[in-house]
Amino acid sequence: MKIMAIALVAIALLLITAGCTQSSGTATTPSTAAPVKELRIGYQPSTHQMAAITALEKGWFKEDLAPLGVVNISDKVFPSGPPEMAAMLAGEIDVAYVGAAPVLTALSQGLDAKIVAGVNTQGSDLVVRNDIDYKGPESLKGLTIATFQVGSIQDTVLRDWLNKNNLTPDKDVFIKGMGPGDAVTAITAGKVDAIFLPTPSPSTVVNQGKGKVVVHSGEMYPNHTCCVLVVSGKLIREHPEIVRQIIKTNDRAVLWNQQNIDEAAVIYSTKTGAKLEDVKSSLAEWDGNWASDPNIIVEPVLDYAKIQYELGYIKKPLTRDEIFDLTFYTKS
């Protein structure tokens, strides 16, 4: 009996040890997913996304992600959010600095991605030609406004603002979807009456003496979310450590930009080809703010989902869980 008892204890200890080993192995086993050798980042030439440009040009993404196995960082520039999200849907980019509204459209079309951090709030302007006597939204009746394509953040905010001021888009006010360069050319050539674009494009028009800022986007929708940081679902599931580092690197660039605004403007101007005078003007005059905490943008983005549903851009309002993964920012 004594021998049997000793044997049973030994078996029990073996089982406990095996269980502990198995549990420990599960907790510490590294990801079996293939390593990410190249990270593809999309962005737009807007001062809203200066953190992306600074981090890319200073090599911080490459420097910070190298210990995690990332060898190469490539970037691709887009004129606005809708084509950027089309590229992400096609699997051409892994990370996107992009307006929140086109993300919703893409998610409704099956995009496997989530918003993991904010990028900026507000920061777009309505600019009208100098000969237009603007006295309020009603002054826009019968005019043509160039802005980003259908489904962009500017298109969404503008249409919602017009509706709230009893102006029917495409009936009382005509909206033309354009990229930033084409829209600036159109107003300076007198082909459209106004533009509604993110900075620095409004400053480009004003500095050429071809228009005047009459409404900031923060007046249309106070404290509205503009650009956000989106990462692919594959990256979230298979390489969460990379996602966390991307957010940290973005925060590093935001802080540096805030503390070195003149040098940041030079970096932006050199990278995008924008005139340095226009970049500096836009940063001095815009009503925007770089803000990465995704917790403060949840309600505005959910409101965008409702607005886009009412505009017929998406078939149903998306839920918080369908849009966001907030766990990475809190862990960063």
XYZ file of C-alpha atoms in Angstrom:
332
model
C 0.000 0.000 0.000
C 2.830 2.367 0.875
C 4.515 1.689 -2.475
C 1.195 2.274 -4.296
C 0.656 5.575 -2.478
C 4.151 6.730 -3.395
C 3.489 5.763 -7.030
C 0.214 7.686 -7.112
C 1.905 10.782 -5.687
C 4.650 10.501 -8.298
C 2.083 10.210 -11.099
C 0.204 13.222 -9.744
C 3.429 15.254 -9.616
C 4.218 14.260 -13.189
C 0.757 15.343 -14.327
C 1.049 18.675 -12.506
C 4.502 19.260 -13.970
C 3.284 18.402 -17.438
C 0.340 20.736 -17.015
C 2.559 23.565 -15.840
C 4.986 22.993 -18.697
C 2.182 22.962 -21.222
C 0.615 26.112 -19.771
C 3.947 27.903 -19.661
C 4.724 26.859 -23.224
C 1.429 28.229 -24.462
C 2.062 31.577 -22.802
C 5.613 32.008 -24.023
C 5.625 30.284 -27.405
C 6.567 32.871 -30.021
C 4.225 33.518 -32.939
C 4.408 30.883 -35.647
C 3.360 33.459 -38.241
C 5.860 34.330 -40.932
C 7.987 37.336 -39.968
C 7.161 40.712 -41.516
C 10.170 41.668 -43.605
C 8.552 44.678 -45.285
C 5.964 47.073 -43.904
C 4.004 49.111 -46.456
C 2.655 52.443 -45.200
C 0.126 54.629 -47.018
C -0.419 58.325 -46.355
C -1.614 61.563 -47.982
C 0.243 64.866 -48.546
C -1.497 66.779 -45.774
C -0.156 68.454 -42.662
C -2.718 66.300 -40.834
C -0.334 63.384 -41.399
C 2.982 65.095 -40.717
C 3.858 62.467 -38.108
C 3.975 59.814 -40.825
C 6.217 61.940 -43.023
C 8.582 62.861 -40.187
C 8.882 59.256 -38.997
C 9.499 58.029 -42.546
C 12.040 60.686 -43.456
C 13.973 60.371 -40.199
C 14.019 56.598 -40.535
C 12.251 56.054 -37.229
C 9.846 53.401 -38.488
C 12.783 51.389 -39.800
C 14.878 51.997 -36.683
C 12.098 51.160 -34.213
C 10.766 48.119 -36.062
C 14.115 46.533 -36.962
C 14.353 44.691 -33.590
C 11.002 43.090 -34.458
C 12.303 41.682 -37.724
C 11.127 44.374 -40.140
C 13.887 44.923 -42.695
C 12.314 47.397 -45.096
C 9.777 50.208 -44.832
C 8.087 51.352 -48.025
C 5.634 54.197 -48.365
C 2.988 55.079 -50.924
C 1.319 58.469 -51.265
C -2.359 58.889 -52.172
C -4.286 62.026 -53.189
C -7.150 61.282 -50.775
C -8.699 58.598 -48.577
C -10.941 56.638 -50.994
C -8.126 55.502 -53.331
C -5.944 54.757 -50.305
C -8.614 52.469 -48.892
C -9.071 50.849 -52.302
C -5.354 50.018 -52.177
C -5.703 48.579 -48.686
C -8.666 46.472 -49.818
C -6.449 45.162 -52.613
C -3.743 44.221 -50.080
C -1.251 46.814 -51.338
C -0.581 48.490 -47.974
C -0.448 47.240 -44.381
C -0.770 50.546 -42.511
C -2.740 53.639 -43.457
C -2.788 57.229 -42.292
C -6.219 58.147 -43.619
C -9.453 60.000 -42.909
C -11.887 58.073 -40.723
C -14.799 58.269 -43.175
C -13.306 56.280 -46.084
C -12.258 53.632 -43.567
C -15.938 53.064 -42.775
C -16.813 52.639 -46.441
C -13.965 50.154 -46.879
C -14.922 48.213 -43.738
C -18.477 47.925 -45.030
C -17.004 46.445 -48.219
C -15.096 43.778 -46.312
C -11.776 45.417 -45.441
C -9.937 43.327 -42.842
C -8.494 46.124 -40.695
C -9.141 48.243 -37.617
C -8.525 51.783 -36.407
C -5.930 51.451 -33.643
C -5.071 55.108 -32.971
C -6.032 58.640 -33.856
C -3.919 60.983 -35.976
C -5.591 64.396 -35.923
C -8.811 66.295 -35.345
C -10.333 69.093 -37.470
C -7.921 70.924 -39.812
C -9.842 71.438 -43.087
C -11.040 74.783 -44.484
C -13.725 76.086 -46.789
C -12.119 78.607 -49.145
C -14.173 80.740 -51.525
C -13.041 82.957 -54.381
C -12.289 86.539 -53.377
C -15.199 87.918 -55.390
C -17.783 85.888 -53.447
C -19.458 87.789 -50.613
C -19.791 85.038 -48.012
C -22.285 85.831 -45.250
C -23.140 82.315 -44.121
C -23.992 78.902 -45.567
C -26.886 80.358 -47.571
C -24.284 82.320 -49.571
C -23.182 79.035 -51.142
C -26.467 78.378 -52.900
C -25.881 77.784 -56.589
C -22.104 77.532 -56.174
C -19.746 74.649 -56.970
C -17.382 73.368 -54.286
C -14.444 71.071 -55.041
C -13.538 68.625 -52.289
C -12.244 65.091 -51.953
C -14.133 62.210 -53.510
C -17.391 60.727 -52.273
C -16.872 58.916 -48.977
C -13.900 61.018 -47.875
C -13.908 62.808 -44.535
C -14.209 66.202 -46.256
C -17.096 65.025 -48.433
C -18.870 63.548 -45.398
C -18.425 66.606 -43.147
C -19.319 69.058 -45.922
C -22.510 67.267 -46.974
C -23.642 66.854 -43.380
C -23.023 70.561 -42.691
C -24.931 71.619 -45.800
C -27.864 69.390 -44.884
C -27.941 70.837 -41.366
C -28.095 74.305 -42.897
C -31.035 73.414 -45.146
C -28.953 73.153 -48.308
C -29.296 70.003 -50.399
C -25.953 68.777 -51.765
C -25.875 68.433 -55.568
C -29.100 70.430 -55.813
C -28.586 73.698 -53.932
C -24.798 73.382 -53.816
C -22.839 71.384 -56.379
C -19.982 69.224 -55.129
C -17.134 68.026 -57.354
C -14.813 65.274 -56.169
C -11.151 66.050 -56.875
C -7.677 65.437 -55.571
C -5.961 68.337 -53.765
C -3.824 69.469 -56.689
C -6.714 69.463 -59.156
C -8.988 71.288 -56.703
C -6.417 74.027 -56.058
C -5.901 74.438 -59.808
C -9.660 74.573 -60.364
C -10.293 77.425 -57.925
C -7.241 79.428 -58.987
C -8.410 79.109 -62.612
C -11.979 80.087 -61.688
C -13.372 76.681 -62.669
C -15.037 76.218 -59.257
C -16.298 78.720 -56.725
C -14.843 77.171 -53.591
C -12.792 74.320 -52.168
C -13.059 72.361 -48.943
C -9.708 70.683 -48.334
C -7.301 69.718 -45.550
C -4.287 71.887 -44.859
C -1.985 73.019 -46.423
C -4.076 73.343 -49.640
C -6.234 76.229 -48.302
C -3.078 78.236 -47.525
C -1.799 77.596 -51.045
C -4.897 79.263 -52.511
C -4.893 82.132 -50.001
C -1.181 82.828 -50.495
C -1.734 83.042 -54.253
C -4.370 85.686 -53.640
C -7.046 83.499 -55.232
C -9.349 82.892 -52.258
C -10.175 83.417 -48.602
C -10.924 81.044 -45.742
C -14.523 81.514 -44.589
C -15.202 78.427 -42.446
C -12.931 76.044 -40.528
C -14.083 72.430 -40.357
C -14.217 72.701 -36.575
C -17.023 75.227 -37.032
C -18.912 72.742 -39.196
C -18.429 69.880 -36.725
C -16.705 70.897 -33.472
C -13.845 68.616 -32.393
C -14.476 66.251 -35.261
C -12.121 63.398 -35.974
C -10.225 63.613 -39.223
C -7.321 61.239 -39.831
C -6.767 57.931 -38.068
C -4.195 55.157 -37.992
C -5.419 51.904 -39.539
C -3.614 48.553 -39.585
C -4.493 45.323 -41.322
C -6.274 42.546 -39.459
C -3.456 40.170 -40.369
C -0.929 42.418 -38.652
C -3.167 42.724 -35.578
C -3.638 38.977 -35.250
C -0.155 37.782 -36.127
C 2.169 40.606 -35.039
C 0.609 42.672 -32.236
C 4.080 43.734 -31.093
C 4.590 45.502 -34.426
C 1.246 47.283 -34.101
C 2.172 48.537 -30.635
C 5.511 49.836 -31.923
C 3.909 51.616 -34.882
C 1.749 53.558 -32.415
C 4.779 54.388 -30.243
C 6.731 55.599 -33.272
C 3.798 57.742 -34.366
C 3.668 59.304 -30.883
C 7.419 59.900 -31.041
C 6.995 61.795 -34.325
C 4.043 63.834 -33.040
C 6.029 64.994 -30.005
C 9.052 65.853 -32.123
C 6.903 67.819 -34.605
C 5.343 69.816 -31.783
C 8.747 70.665 -30.329
C 10.468 71.325 -33.691
C 7.681 72.799 -35.800
C 9.899 74.788 -38.191
C 12.153 71.829 -38.963
C 9.093 69.577 -39.300
C 7.687 72.025 -41.865
C 10.922 71.822 -43.869
C 10.806 68.010 -43.826
C 7.183 68.070 -44.992
C 7.900 70.610 -47.730
C 10.893 68.650 -49.027
C 9.016 65.348 -49.036
C 5.793 66.583 -50.660
C 6.986 69.455 -52.851
C 4.650 71.908 -51.107
C 5.907 75.466 -50.770
C 7.468 75.994 -47.361
C 5.622 79.310 -46.990
C 2.288 77.521 -47.500
C 3.173 74.789 -45.007
C 4.174 77.294 -42.333
C 1.053 79.381 -42.968
C -1.201 76.360 -42.659
C 0.358 75.295 -39.365
C -0.034 78.805 -37.966
C -3.643 79.190 -39.078
C -5.298 75.757 -38.993
C -7.794 74.719 -36.328
C -6.474 71.169 -36.239
C -4.682 69.173 -33.583
C -2.507 66.078 -33.694
C -4.086 63.566 -31.329
C -3.333 59.844 -31.217
C -5.548 58.592 -28.374
C -8.300 56.571 -30.123
C -10.567 56.707 -27.076
C -11.428 60.354 -27.774
C -12.455 59.723 -31.383
C -14.877 56.838 -30.883
C -18.068 58.896 -30.692
C -17.321 61.132 -33.709
C -16.414 58.103 -35.831
C -19.582 56.271 -34.815
C -21.441 59.448 -35.764
C -19.745 59.340 -39.183
C -21.042 55.797 -39.586
C -24.554 57.072 -38.969
C -24.054 59.997 -41.381
C -22.638 57.738 -44.076
C -25.591 55.387 -43.667
C -27.989 58.341 -44.059
C -26.069 59.483 -47.151
C -26.368 55.980 -48.601
C -22.616 55.345 -48.598
C -22.843 52.230 -46.399
C -25.670 49.717 -46.021
C -25.763 49.775 -42.218
C -24.126 51.739 -39.400
C -21.021 49.943 -38.174
C -20.489 49.090 -34.527
C -17.608 50.154 -32.295
C -16.098 46.642 -32.363
C -16.312 46.496 -36.153
C -14.337 49.719 -36.459
C -11.846 49.859 -33.577
C -9.269 47.856 -31.712
C -8.503 50.080 -28.728
C -6.291 47.601 -26.878
C -3.026 48.591 -28.532
C -2.999 52.241 -27.558
C -3.639 51.490 -23.889
C -0.706 49.059 -23.917
C 1.677 51.377 -25.723
